[in-house]
Tab-separated table of C-alpha atoms in Angstrom:
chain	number	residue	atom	x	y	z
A	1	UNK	CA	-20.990	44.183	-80.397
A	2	UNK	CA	-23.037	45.489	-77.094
A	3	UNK	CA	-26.427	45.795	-77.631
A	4	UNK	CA	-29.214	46.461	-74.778
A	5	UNK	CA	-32.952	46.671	-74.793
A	6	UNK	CA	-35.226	48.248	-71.870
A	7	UNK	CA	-38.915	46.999	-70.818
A	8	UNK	CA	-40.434	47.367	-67.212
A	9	UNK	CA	-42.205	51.384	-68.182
A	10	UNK	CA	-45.831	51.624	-67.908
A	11	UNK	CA	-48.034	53.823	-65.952
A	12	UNK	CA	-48.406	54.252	-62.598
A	13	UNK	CA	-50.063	56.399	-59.819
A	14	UNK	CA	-47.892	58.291	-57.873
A	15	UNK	CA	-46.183	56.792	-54.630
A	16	UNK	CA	-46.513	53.514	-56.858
A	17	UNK	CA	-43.234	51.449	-57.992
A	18	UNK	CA	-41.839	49.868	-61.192
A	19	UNK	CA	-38.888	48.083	-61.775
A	20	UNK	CA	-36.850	48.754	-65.296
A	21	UNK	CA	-35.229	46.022	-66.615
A	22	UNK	CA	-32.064	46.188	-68.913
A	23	UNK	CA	-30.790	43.357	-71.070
A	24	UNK	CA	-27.141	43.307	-72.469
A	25	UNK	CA	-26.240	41.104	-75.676
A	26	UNK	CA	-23.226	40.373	-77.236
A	27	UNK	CA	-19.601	40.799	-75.773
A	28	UNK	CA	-21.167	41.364	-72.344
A	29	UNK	CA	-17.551	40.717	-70.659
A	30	UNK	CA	-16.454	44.215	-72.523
A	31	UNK	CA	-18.900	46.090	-70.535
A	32	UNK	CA	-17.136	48.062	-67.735
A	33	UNK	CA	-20.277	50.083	-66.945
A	34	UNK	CA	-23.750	50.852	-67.322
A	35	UNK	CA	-26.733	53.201	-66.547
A	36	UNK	CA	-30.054	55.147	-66.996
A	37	UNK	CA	-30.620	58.078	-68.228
A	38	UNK	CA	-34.176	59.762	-68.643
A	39	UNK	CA	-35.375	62.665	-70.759
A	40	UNK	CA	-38.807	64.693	-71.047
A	41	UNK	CA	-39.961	66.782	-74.187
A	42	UNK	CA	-38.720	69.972	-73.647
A	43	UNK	CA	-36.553	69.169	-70.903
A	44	UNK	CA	-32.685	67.801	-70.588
A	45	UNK	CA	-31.812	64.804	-70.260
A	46	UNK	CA	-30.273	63.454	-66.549
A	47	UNK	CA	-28.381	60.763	-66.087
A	48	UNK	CA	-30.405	58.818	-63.060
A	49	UNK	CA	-28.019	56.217	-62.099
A	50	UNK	CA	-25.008	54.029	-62.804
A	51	UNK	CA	-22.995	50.789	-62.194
A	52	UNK	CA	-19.753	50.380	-62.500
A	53	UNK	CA	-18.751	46.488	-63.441
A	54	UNK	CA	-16.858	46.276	-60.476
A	55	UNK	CA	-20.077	47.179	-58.440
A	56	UNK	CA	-19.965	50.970	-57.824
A	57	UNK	CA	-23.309	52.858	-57.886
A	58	UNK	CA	-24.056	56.590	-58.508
A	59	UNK	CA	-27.048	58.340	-58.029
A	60	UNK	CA	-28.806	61.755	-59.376
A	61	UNK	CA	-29.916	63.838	-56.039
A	62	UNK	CA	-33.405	63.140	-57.654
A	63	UNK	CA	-32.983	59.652	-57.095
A	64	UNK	CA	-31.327	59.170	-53.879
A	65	UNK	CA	-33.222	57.098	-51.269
A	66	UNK	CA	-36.343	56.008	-53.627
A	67	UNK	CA	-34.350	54.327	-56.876
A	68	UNK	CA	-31.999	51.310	-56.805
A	69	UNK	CA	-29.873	50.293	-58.973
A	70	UNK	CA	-28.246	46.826	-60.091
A	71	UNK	CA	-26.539	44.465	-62.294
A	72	UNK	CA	-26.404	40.926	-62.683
A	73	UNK	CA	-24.510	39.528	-65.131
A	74	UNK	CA	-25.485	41.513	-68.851
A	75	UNK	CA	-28.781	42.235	-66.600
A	76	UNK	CA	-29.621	45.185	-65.428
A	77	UNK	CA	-32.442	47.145	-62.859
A	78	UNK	CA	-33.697	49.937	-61.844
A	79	UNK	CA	-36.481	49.861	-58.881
A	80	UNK	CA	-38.179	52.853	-58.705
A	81	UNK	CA	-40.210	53.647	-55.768
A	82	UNK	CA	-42.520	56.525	-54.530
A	83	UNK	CA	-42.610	57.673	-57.595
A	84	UNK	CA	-43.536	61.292	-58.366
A	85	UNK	CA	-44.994	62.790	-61.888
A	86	UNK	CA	-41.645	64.629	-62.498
A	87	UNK	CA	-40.152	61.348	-62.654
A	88	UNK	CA	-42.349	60.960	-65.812
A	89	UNK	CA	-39.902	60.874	-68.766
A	90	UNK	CA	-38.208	58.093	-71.158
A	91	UNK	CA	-35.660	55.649	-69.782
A	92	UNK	CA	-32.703	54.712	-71.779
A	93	UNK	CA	-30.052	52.565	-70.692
A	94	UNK	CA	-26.596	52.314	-71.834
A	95	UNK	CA	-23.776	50.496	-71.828
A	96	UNK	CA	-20.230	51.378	-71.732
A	97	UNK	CA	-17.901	48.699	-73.337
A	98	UNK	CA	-14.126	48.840	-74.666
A	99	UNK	CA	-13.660	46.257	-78.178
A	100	UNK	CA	-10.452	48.003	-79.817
A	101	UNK	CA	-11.479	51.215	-78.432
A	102	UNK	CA	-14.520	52.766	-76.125
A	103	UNK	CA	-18.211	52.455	-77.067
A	104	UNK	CA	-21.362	53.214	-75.625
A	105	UNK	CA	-24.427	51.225	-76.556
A	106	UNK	CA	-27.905	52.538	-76.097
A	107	UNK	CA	-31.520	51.162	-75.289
A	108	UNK	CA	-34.577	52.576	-77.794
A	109	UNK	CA	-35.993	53.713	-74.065
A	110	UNK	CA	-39.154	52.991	-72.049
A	111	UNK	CA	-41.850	55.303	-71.160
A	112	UNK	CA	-42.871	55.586	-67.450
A	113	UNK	CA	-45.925	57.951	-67.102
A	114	UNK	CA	-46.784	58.404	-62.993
A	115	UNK	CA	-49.800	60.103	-63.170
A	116	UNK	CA	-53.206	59.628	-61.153
């Protein structure tokens, strides 16, 4: 009974920012983590970053030192700076949540474009 929705993507120039945002519904005390994943066409998808409910964050090596994550509450954020066109991809987010057993919710994803 997790659902989340993403919003924030757009288009930007490169070195330019954008925040994602990540809205939890439902159970949201059920939700022990949560995260972003992106994916290209033709390419894999990476998992970008994470939160852990207890506040632990994990980034990809792509990510490090320009992309922050964080939660509040069901609410969650990704600040992207200095962006760079290979960060161009979808955004999902997800959420991790236990009911009677272990789920994982996912976003429909956001497009961010960083092109000139």
């Amino acid at each position: 009974q997790v659902q989340v929705a993403e919003s924030g993507g757009g288009l930007v120039q490169p070195g330019g920012s954008l925040r994602l945002s990540c809205a939890a519904s439902g159970i949201i005390s059920s939700i022990y983590a949560m995260g972003w994943y992106r994916q290209a066409p033709g390419k894999q998808r990476e998992l970008v970053a994470t939160i852990t409910s207890g506040g632990t964050t994990n980034y990809a090596d792509s990510a490090k030192g320009r992309f922050t994550i964080s939660r509040e509450n069901g609410k969650m954020y990704l600040q992207m700076n200095s962006l760079k066109a290979e960060d161009t991809a979808v955004y999902y987010c997800y959420a991790a949540y236990r009911t009677t057993m272990l789920f994982t919710s996912w976003g429909r994803g956001t497009q961010v474009t960083v092109s000139s």
